[in-house]
Short mmCIF file of C-alpha atoms in Angstrom, two decimals:
data_model
loop_
_atom_site.label_atom_id
_atom_site.label_comp_id
_atom_site.label_asym_id
_atom_site.label_seq_id
_atom_site.Cartn_x
_atom_site.Cartn_y
_atom_site.Cartn_z
CA UNK A 1004 14.31 23.72 20.65
CA UNK A 1005 12.05 24.51 17.75
CA UNK A 1006 8.72 22.99 16.78
CA UNK A 1007 7.08 23.37 13.63
CA UNK A 1008 3.50 22.44 13.62
CA UNK A 1009 1.17 22.02 10.80
CA UNK A 1010 -2.83 21.25 11.12
CA UNK A 1011 -5.50 19.44 9.28
CA UNK A 1012 -8.84 20.65 10.89
CA UNK A 1013 -12.51 19.83 10.47
CA UNK A 1014 -14.46 23.01 9.47
CA UNK A 1015 -11.44 25.48 9.20
CA UNK A 1016 -9.11 26.04 6.37
CA UNK A 1017 -6.24 24.40 7.47
CA UNK A 1018 -5.25 21.71 5.28
CA UNK A 1019 -1.64 20.33 6.26
CA UNK A 1020 -1.51 24.05 6.90
CA UNK A 1021 2.15 25.54 8.19
CA UNK A 1022 1.16 27.30 11.73
CA UNK A 1023 3.48 29.50 13.90
CA UNK A 1024 6.47 27.29 15.53
CA UNK A 1025 6.51 26.69 18.60
CA UNK A 1026 9.38 26.60 21.57
CA UNK A 1027 9.76 23.14 23.24
CA UNK A 1028 9.96 23.59 26.88
CA UNK A 1029 9.26 21.81 30.13
CA UNK A 1030 5.50 22.26 31.61
CA UNK A 1031 3.99 20.68 34.76
CA UNK A 1032 0.55 22.13 34.53
CA UNK A 1033 -1.34 18.83 34.71
CA UNK A 1034 -4.72 20.19 33.08
CA UNK A 1035 -3.26 20.17 29.98
CA UNK A 1036 -3.08 17.58 27.71
CA UNK A 1037 0.32 15.83 27.06
CA UNK A 1038 1.71 13.43 24.37
CA UNK A 1039 5.78 12.24 24.84
CA UNK A 1040 7.62 11.15 22.45
CA UNK A 1041 11.05 9.53 23.59
CA UNK A 1042 14.17 7.92 21.75
CA UNK A 1043 15.03 5.57 24.80
CA UNK A 1044 13.74 3.20 22.86
CA UNK A 1045 13.43 2.54 18.96
CA UNK A 1046 11.31 -0.08 16.95
CA UNK A 1047 11.02 -0.98 13.19
CA UNK A 1048 12.61 1.18 10.84
CA UNK A 1049 10.52 2.90 8.06
CA UNK A 1050 10.56 1.49 4.25
CA UNK A 1051 7.65 4.42 3.71
CA UNK A 1052 4.42 5.49 2.99
CA UNK A 1053 2.56 5.85 -0.65
CA UNK A 1054 -0.24 4.90 -2.67
CA UNK A 1055 -1.22 2.28 -6.02
CA UNK A 1056 -0.36 3.06 -9.79
CA UNK A 1057 -3.43 1.75 -11.49
CA UNK A 1058 -5.04 1.64 -14.93
CA UNK A 1059 -7.82 3.22 -13.35
CA UNK A 1060 -5.69 5.95 -11.93
CA UNK A 1061 -3.37 6.17 -14.81
CA UNK A 1062 -6.04 6.25 -17.14
CA UNK A 1063 -7.61 8.81 -15.07
CA UNK A 1064 -4.92 11.06 -15.22
CA UNK A 1065 -4.89 10.75 -18.87
CA UNK A 1066 -8.49 12.56 -19.01
CA UNK A 1067 -7.31 15.82 -17.26
CA UNK A 1068 -5.13 18.75 -18.84
CA UNK A 1069 -1.83 18.95 -18.79
CA UNK A 1070 -1.67 21.49 -16.17
CA UNK A 1071 -3.71 19.15 -13.77
CA UNK A 1072 -1.64 15.94 -14.58
CA UNK A 1073 1.10 17.95 -13.60
CA UNK A 1074 -0.84 19.47 -10.48
CA UNK A 1075 -1.68 15.80 -9.38
CA UNK A 1076 2.00 13.91 -9.96
CA UNK A 1077 3.21 17.01 -8.21
CA UNK A 1078 0.97 16.49 -5.50
CA UNK A 1079 2.07 12.91 -4.58
CA UNK A 1080 5.86 12.77 -5.66
CA UNK A 1081 6.88 16.39 -5.54
CA UNK A 1082 8.99 16.52 -2.11
CA UNK A 1083 8.35 20.38 -1.11
CA UNK A 1084 4.69 21.04 -2.21
CA UNK A 1085 3.32 17.76 -2.21
CA UNK A 1086 3.76 14.50 -0.17
CA UNK A 1087 6.81 12.91 -1.13
CA UNK A 1088 5.56 9.29 -1.59
CA UNK A 1089 8.27 6.86 -0.83
CA UNK A 1090 6.54 3.54 -1.21
CA UNK A 1091 4.05 2.52 -4.00
CA UNK A 1092 2.35 -0.59 -5.34
CA UNK A 1093 1.27 -1.72 -9.11
CA UNK A 1094 -0.72 -4.69 -10.62
CA UNK A 1095 0.82 -7.78 -12.32
CA UNK A 1096 -1.99 -8.54 -15.10
CA UNK A 1097 -5.44 -6.90 -14.48
CA UNK A 1098 -7.26 -6.09 -11.15
CA UNK A 1099 -10.66 -4.47 -10.45
CA UNK A 1100 -9.40 -1.30 -11.27
CA UNK A 1101 -8.08 -1.88 -14.57
CA UNK A 1102 -10.22 -1.30 -17.61
CA UNK A 1103 -10.97 -4.74 -18.04
CA UNK A 1104 -9.53 -8.40 -17.76
CA UNK A 1105 -6.03 -8.62 -19.23
CA UNK A 1106 -2.78 -11.02 -18.93
CA UNK A 1107 0.44 -10.63 -20.17
CA UNK A 1108 0.49 -13.60 -22.56
CA UNK A 1109 -3.32 -14.84 -23.12
CA UNK A 1110 -2.01 -17.72 -25.16
CA UNK A 1111 -3.35 -21.55 -23.68
CA UNK A 1112 -0.63 -23.19 -22.90
CA UNK A 1113 2.29 -20.78 -23.30
CA UNK A 1114 4.61 -21.99 -20.56
CA UNK A 1115 7.10 -20.57 -22.63
CA UNK A 1116 5.87 -17.14 -22.84
CA UNK A 1117 6.31 -16.61 -26.33
CA UNK A 1118 3.84 -14.49 -26.30
CA UNK A 1119 4.50 -12.28 -23.35
CA UNK A 1120 4.30 -8.71 -23.75
CA UNK A 1121 3.63 -5.83 -21.24
CA UNK A 1122 2.52 -3.48 -24.12
CA UNK A 1123 -0.91 -2.75 -22.48
CA UNK A 1124 0.81 -1.04 -19.70
CA UNK A 1125 3.05 1.03 -21.76
CA UNK A 1126 -0.08 2.35 -23.15
CA UNK A 1127 -0.87 4.53 -19.55
CA UNK A 1128 0.36 2.57 -16.83
CA UNK A 1129 4.12 3.09 -17.17
CA UNK A 1130 3.83 6.51 -18.26
CA UNK A 1131 2.38 7.40 -15.07
CA UNK A 1132 5.18 5.51 -13.28
CA UNK A 1133 7.46 6.82 -15.03
CA UNK A 1134 6.62 10.67 -14.99
CA UNK A 1135 6.20 9.99 -11.11
CA UNK A 1136 9.91 8.70 -11.18
CA UNK A 1137 10.90 12.26 -13.11
CA UNK A 1138 8.99 14.36 -10.18
CA UNK A 1139 10.20 12.46 -7.08
CA UNK A 1140 12.96 14.05 -5.41
CA UNK A 1141 14.28 10.93 -3.52
CA UNK A 1142 13.43 7.60 -5.38
CA UNK A 1143 10.08 5.65 -4.37
CA UNK A 1144 10.40 1.66 -4.12
CA UNK A 1145 7.42 0.16 -6.08
CA UNK A 1146 5.76 -3.41 -5.40
CA UNK A 1147 3.41 -5.52 -7.15
CA UNK A 1148 0.63 -7.89 -6.71
CA UNK A 1149 -1.40 -9.88 -8.72
CA UNK A 1150 -4.90 -10.40 -8.99
CA UNK A 1151 -5.15 -13.29 -11.13
CA UNK A 1152 -2.99 -15.75 -13.29
CA UNK A 1153 -4.41 -15.84 -17.01
CA UNK A 1154 -7.44 -17.60 -17.25
CA UNK A 1155 -5.65 -20.62 -19.10
CA UNK A 1156 -3.93 -21.20 -15.94
CA UNK A 1157 -7.12 -21.33 -13.82
CA UNK A 1158 -9.29 -24.35 -12.70
CA UNK A 1159 -12.36 -21.87 -13.32
CA UNK A 1160 -10.83 -20.71 -17.04
CA UNK A 1161 -11.51 -17.26 -15.97
CA UNK A 1162 -9.60 -14.51 -14.17
CA UNK A 1163 -12.53 -13.40 -12.67
CA UNK A 1164 -14.77 -15.17 -9.64
CA UNK A 1165 -11.70 -16.82 -7.86
CA UNK A 1166 -11.09 -20.09 -9.17
CA UNK A 1167 -7.34 -21.75 -8.37
CA UNK A 1168 -3.98 -22.07 -9.84
CA UNK A 1169 -3.74 -25.68 -11.66
CA UNK A 1170 -1.10 -27.30 -10.04
CA UNK A 1171 0.67 -27.82 -13.64
CA UNK A 1172 1.11 -24.26 -14.03
CA UNK A 1173 2.54 -23.57 -10.33
CA UNK A 1174 5.86 -23.49 -12.07
CA UNK A 1175 5.12 -21.29 -14.85
CA UNK A 1176 3.18 -18.75 -12.68
CA UNK A 1177 6.69 -18.42 -10.60
CA UNK A 1178 8.55 -17.78 -13.78
CA UNK A 1179 5.62 -15.38 -14.67
CA UNK A 1180 6.69 -13.24 -11.40
CA UNK A 1181 10.12 -13.10 -12.73
CA UNK A 1182 9.50 -12.25 -16.46
CA UNK A 1183 7.24 -9.94 -15.21
CA UNK A 1184 9.89 -8.35 -13.21
CA UNK A 1185 12.70 -8.02 -15.74
CA UNK A 1186 10.47 -6.38 -18.41
CA UNK A 1187 9.74 -3.89 -15.84
CA UNK A 1188 13.65 -3.34 -15.54
CA UNK A 1189 13.78 -3.09 -19.00
CA UNK A 1190 11.68 0.10 -19.19
CA UNK A 1191 13.69 1.37 -16.20
CA UNK A 1192 11.55 0.48 -13.35
CA UNK A 1193 12.52 -1.54 -10.35
CA UNK A 1194 10.52 -3.77 -8.83
CA UNK A 1195 11.36 -4.06 -4.74
CA UNK A 1196 8.85 -6.12 -3.57
CA UNK A 1197 6.38 -8.88 -4.38
CA UNK A 1198 3.02 -10.02 -3.21
CA UNK A 1199 2.00 -13.91 -4.04
CA UNK A 1200 -1.71 -12.89 -4.25
CA UNK A 1201 -4.23 -10.09 -3.58
CA UNK A 1202 -6.86 -11.14 -0.94
CA UNK A 1203 -5.90 -15.10 -1.66
CA UNK A 1204 -8.89 -15.83 0.96
CA UNK A 1205 -11.47 -14.18 -1.34
CA UNK A 1206 -13.85 -14.84 -4.41
CA UNK A 1207 -14.53 -11.85 -5.81
CA UNK A 1208 -16.49 -10.86 -8.78
CA UNK A 1209 -13.38 -9.24 -10.18
CA UNK A 1210 -10.09 -10.65 -10.85
CA UNK A 1211 -9.04 -13.02 -8.02
CA UNK A 1212 -7.34 -16.71 -7.41
CA UNK A 1213 -8.31 -18.59 -4.04
CA UNK A 1214 -4.78 -19.91 -1.91
CA UNK A 1215 -5.35 -21.71 1.41
CA UNK A 1216 -2.58 -20.96 4.08
CA UNK A 1217 -0.96 -24.30 3.37
CA UNK A 1218 -1.44 -23.92 -1.05
CA UNK A 1219 0.23 -20.40 -0.56
CA UNK A 1220 3.33 -21.71 1.71
CA UNK A 1221 3.57 -24.70 -0.41
CA UNK A 1222 3.72 -22.64 -3.80
CA UNK A 1223 6.73 -19.99 -2.07
CA UNK A 1224 8.37 -22.90 -0.85
CA UNK A 1225 8.60 -25.23 -3.81
CA UNK A 1226 8.49 -22.80 -6.43
CA UNK A 1227 8.44 -18.86 -6.14
CA UNK A 1228 11.12 -18.66 -3.73
CA UNK A 1229 13.65 -21.04 -5.29
CA UNK A 1230 13.25 -19.89 -8.39
CA UNK A 1231 13.64 -16.26 -8.17
CA UNK A 1232 16.32 -17.03 -6.16
CA UNK A 1233 17.72 -19.29 -9.44
CA UNK A 1234 17.03 -16.33 -11.82
CA UNK A 1235 19.15 -13.78 -9.91
CA UNK A 1236 15.81 -12.19 -7.95
CA UNK A 1237 16.43 -13.14 -4.28
CA UNK A 1238 16.65 -9.33 -3.70
CA UNK A 1239 13.01 -8.64 -4.69
CA UNK A 1240 10.78 -9.19 -1.48
CA UNK A 1241 8.41 -11.62 -0.91
CA UNK A 1242 5.42 -10.59 0.97
CA UNK A 1243 2.53 -13.25 2.16
CA UNK A 1244 -1.21 -12.87 2.73
CA UNK A 1245 -2.02 -9.52 1.04
CA UNK A 1246 -5.29 -9.52 2.68
CA UNK A 1247 -7.25 -8.62 5.92
CA UNK A 1248 -5.94 -7.77 9.76
CA UNK A 1249 -8.42 -10.24 11.16
CA UNK A 1250 -6.21 -13.55 9.86
CA UNK A 1251 -3.03 -11.41 9.26
CA UNK A 1252 -1.82 -13.96 11.97
CA UNK A 1253 -3.34 -17.29 11.29
CA UNK A 1254 -2.00 -17.26 7.88
CA UNK A 1255 1.55 -16.00 9.16
CA UNK A 1256 1.56 -18.61 11.41
CA UNK A 1257 1.52 -21.34 8.83
CA UNK A 1258 3.92 -20.16 6.86
CA UNK A 1259 6.76 -18.95 9.03
CA UNK A 1260 6.57 -22.40 11.18
CA UNK A 1261 7.71 -23.94 7.92
CA UNK A 1262 11.82 -22.97 8.09
CA UNK A 1263 11.92 -23.86 4.24
CA UNK A 1264 9.00 -21.69 3.31
CA UNK A 1265 9.91 -18.64 5.65
CA UNK A 1266 13.50 -18.41 4.71
CA UNK A 1267 12.12 -16.97 1.52
CA UNK A 1268 9.81 -14.41 2.68
CA UNK A 1269 10.33 -10.93 3.73
CA UNK A 1270 6.97 -10.45 5.63
CA UNK A 1271 3.23 -10.20 5.94
CA UNK A 1272 1.28 -7.45 4.09
CA UNK A 1273 -2.68 -6.58 4.97
CA UNK A 1274 -5.19 -4.57 4.16
CA UNK A 1275 -8.11 -3.28 6.87
CA UNK A 1276 -11.61 -4.27 5.12
CA UNK A 1277 -12.61 -5.72 8.43
CA UNK A 1278 -12.29 -4.71 11.95
CA UNK A 1279 -9.67 -3.03 13.26
CA UNK A 1280 -7.54 -5.80 14.62
CA UNK A 1281 -4.53 -3.89 15.77
CA UNK A 1282 -3.35 -6.27 17.99
CA UNK A 1283 -3.08 -9.17 15.49
CA UNK A 1284 -0.11 -7.17 14.02
CA UNK A 1285 1.60 -6.34 17.80
CA UNK A 1286 1.12 -10.63 18.24
CA UNK A 1287 2.52 -11.28 14.70
CA UNK A 1288 5.55 -9.13 15.50
CA UNK A 1289 5.67 -10.99 18.96
CA UNK A 1290 6.15 -14.05 17.36
CA UNK A 1291 7.69 -13.53 14.68
CA UNK A 1292 10.45 -10.14 15.32
CA UNK A 1293 12.20 -10.73 12.10
CA UNK A 1294 9.66 -10.82 9.79
CA UNK A 1295 8.00 -7.37 8.80
CA UNK A 1296 4.49 -6.02 8.58
CA UNK A 1297 3.25 -3.87 5.65
CA UNK A 1298 0.26 -2.21 5.06
CA UNK A 1299 -0.49 -3.18 1.27
CA UNK A 1300 -3.95 -1.97 0.64
CA UNK A 1301 -6.72 0.39 2.41
CA UNK A 1302 -9.26 2.40 0.36
CA UNK A 1303 -13.09 4.13 1.61
CA UNK A 1304 -15.43 1.67 -0.20
CA UNK A 1305 -18.68 2.38 -2.05
CA UNK A 1306 -18.22 5.71 -4.39
CA UNK A 1307 -16.42 8.65 -4.02
CA UNK A 1308 -17.65 9.58 -0.77
CA UNK A 1309 -16.76 13.55 -1.56
CA UNK A 1310 -16.23 16.05 1.28
CA UNK A 1311 -16.38 13.39 3.59
CA UNK A 1312 -14.06 14.00 6.72
CA UNK A 1313 -15.00 10.45 8.15
CA UNK A 1314 -12.43 9.09 5.21
CA UNK A 1315 -9.76 10.63 6.48
CA UNK A 1316 -10.04 9.65 10.65
CA UNK A 1317 -10.42 6.33 9.07
CA UNK A 1318 -6.69 6.81 7.75
CA UNK A 1319 -5.34 8.48 9.84
CA UNK A 1320 -6.42 5.68 12.85
CA UNK A 1321 -5.04 3.04 11.05
CA UNK A 1322 -2.29 4.64 10.15
CA UNK A 1323 -1.24 5.90 13.77
CA UNK A 1324 -2.27 2.55 15.39
CA UNK A 1325 -0.60 0.34 12.81
CA UNK A 1326 2.96 2.08 13.13
CA UNK A 1327 2.02 1.79 16.60
CA UNK A 1328 1.96 -2.34 16.31
CA UNK A 1329 5.14 -2.66 14.44
CA UNK A 1330 4.06 -1.78 10.75
CA UNK A 1331 7.12 -0.70 8.74
CA UNK A 1332 5.22 1.05 5.94
CA UNK A 1333 1.58 1.94 4.72
CA UNK A 1334 0.49 2.03 0.97
CA UNK A 1335 -3.11 3.38 -0.27
CA UNK A 1336 -5.15 2.34 -2.71
CA UNK A 1337 -5.63 4.59 -6.19
CA UNK A 1338 -3.90 7.66 -6.46
CA UNK A 1339 -6.46 8.76 -8.34
CA UNK A 1340 -9.75 8.22 -9.49
CA UNK A 1341 -12.59 9.73 -11.33
CA UNK A 1342 -15.78 11.55 -10.46
CA UNK A 1343 -17.77 8.06 -10.07
CA UNK A 1344 -15.14 6.49 -7.94
CA UNK A 1345 -13.59 4.41 -10.76
CA UNK A 1346 -13.40 3.54 -13.35
CA UNK A 1347 -13.80 -0.03 -12.56
CA UNK A 1348 -14.47 -2.98 -15.07
CA UNK A 1349 -17.27 -4.46 -12.30
CA UNK A 1350 -18.34 -1.49 -10.81
CA UNK A 1351 -16.33 -2.17 -7.24
CA UNK A 1352 -16.38 2.03 -6.96
CA UNK A 1353 -14.29 3.16 -4.10
CA UNK A 1354 -13.22 6.65 -3.22
CA UNK A 1355 -9.27 8.19 -3.46
CA UNK A 1356 -7.34 10.87 -2.09
CA UNK A 1357 -7.75 13.12 -5.13
CA UNK A 1358 -10.59 12.71 -7.14
CA UNK A 1359 -10.76 13.67 -10.67
CA UNK A 1360 -13.65 15.71 -12.08
CA UNK A 1361 -13.05 14.72 -15.77
CA UNK A 1362 -16.08 16.67 -17.19
CA UNK A 1363 -15.08 19.81 -15.88
CA UNK A 1364 -11.55 19.25 -15.59
CA UNK A 1365 -11.16 19.90 -11.93
CA UNK A 1366 -9.35 18.13 -9.04
CA UNK A 1367 -11.56 17.34 -5.71
CA UNK A 1368 -8.85 16.67 -2.71
CA UNK A 1369 -10.47 14.32 -0.36
CA UNK A 1370 -9.77 15.02 3.55
CA UNK A 1371 -7.78 11.45 3.27
CA UNK A 1372 -5.26 13.24 0.87
CA UNK A 1373 -4.48 15.41 4.54
CA UNK A 1374 -4.16 12.81 6.89
CA UNK A 1375 -2.06 10.43 4.77
CA UNK A 1376 0.48 13.31 4.56
CA UNK A 1377 0.81 13.99 8.17
CA UNK A 1378 2.55 10.80 8.20
CA UNK A 1379 4.22 10.33 4.47
CA UNK A 1380 5.38 14.21 4.44
CA UNK A 1381 6.96 14.17 7.71
CA UNK A 1382 8.19 10.68 8.47
CA UNK A 1383 10.78 9.46 5.95
CA UNK A 1384 12.40 6.28 4.88
CA UNK A 1385 14.37 5.03 7.17
CA UNK A 1386 13.04 6.77 10.53
CA UNK A 1387 12.50 4.76 13.42
CA UNK A 1388 9.15 4.20 15.11
CA UNK A 1389 10.01 5.37 18.93
CA UNK A 1390 8.24 5.54 21.92
CA UNK A 1391 5.29 7.51 22.14
CA UNK A 1392 2.42 8.20 24.96
CA UNK A 1393 -0.91 10.57 25.60
CA UNK A 1394 -2.45 12.08 28.49
CA UNK A 1395 -6.16 11.66 27.05
CA UNK A 1396 -7.89 8.67 25.58
CA UNK A 1397 -9.15 11.08 22.86
CA UNK A 1398 -5.32 11.76 21.08
CA UNK A 1399 -4.06 8.92 19.18
CA UNK A 1400 -0.24 9.90 18.28
CA UNK A 1401 2.63 8.50 17.03
CA UNK A 1402 6.40 9.46 16.47
CA UNK A 1403 9.39 8.20 14.40
CA UNK A 1404 12.93 9.60 14.51
CA UNK A 1405 14.27 10.72 10.89
CA UNK A 1406 17.86 10.01 9.50
CA UNK A 1407 18.40 13.65 10.19
CA UNK A 1408 17.86 13.34 13.65
CA UNK A 1409 14.35 15.08 13.58
CA UNK A 1410 11.50 14.01 15.36
CA UNK A 1411 7.83 13.88 13.34
CA UNK A 1412 5.05 13.18 16.11
CA UNK A 1413 1.55 12.80 14.80
CA UNK A 1414 -1.50 13.63 16.95
CA UNK A 1415 -5.09 13.00 15.72
CA UNK A 1416 -7.87 14.19 17.78
CA UNK A 1417 -11.12 12.68 16.66
CA UNK A 1418 -13.59 14.08 19.19
CA UNK A 1419 -15.18 17.10 19.44
CA UNK A 1420 -13.14 17.84 22.24
CA UNK A 1421 -10.73 20.91 22.72
CA UNK A 1422 -7.77 19.91 24.18
CA UNK A 1423 -5.34 22.44 24.72
#
């Protein structure tokens, strides 16, 4: 049986490089490190891998030459030369990686949405999404997250620095998601799922809104779920939490122990801005096996980190262990940022798999791009996670069986030891 080998390695030129094929054969040499993949048991079905369309990403794309714009989109969405992204995210209203605060209606008390418009998204964000759709050989799915309701709906009267949704606007805010989904549909963009709130436990200097676990559960049960169902949008997935792994199970427990709330919820989203806490995903699955787990955001914080190898290894570790703990999809944050790690309207600068040097029109591929590629390019939507085990602590591995019968095995060695 032929094995195709692709390699990314530090201190070499190998970056998702195709190496010589190998023949799979029996080998009883115990001195060699071994990785076993076995489809004797299957686990979760994979939704896909990808990254986020943000106003920061789209405005950075717009600053590059036509040739480099084409290269960026191919790098992510082309099946042959790129990573064939299949699961992507975008934001409802502004987020920190927008050029400033904005909402689709800024008019105080506009609960009928007379002034609702997505014209801001039409300038840059929507064109990027549409170009990506055209570039994709296979359609990708898109989920959307709000960072904050409009300022006039909040207790603080501002989008930044936390605050809560005013009770009198619960019903209008639930209808707001529906209106957003319908407006994107008119643009030819289907919203596959929504998260209730990005990082609902954090009062950030940027766009943010705080919900306790009880408040989020009640909002889904009494407003968002029933209103989406009434408006014919029950096929759109509702995802709770959308915050860190550390409190993943605790937040999910509150929502899923309420049957009336639980019936509307597809699954739980999570981020990595905490400790590893991989067991929390496993515990979530063991207690709530009918609910999905989706990694909805992760990036290297604190600037662009140009040339860092540790960034890629952080991605590889998370992706492998999340898949091994029942996660069905994995979504990076910004697809592209400029040389500063922005733009970001509150200077919350970060890295991205591709950094664009907008001053010199150059693309700087980071290690994270290649590490994502080892999973996104070879583990396709509809694949099933299968048994995977290694004989060395230094080797981290995962394996999936694709719908076409091929098996993708991803093996990472973060140590400095050679592993024959």
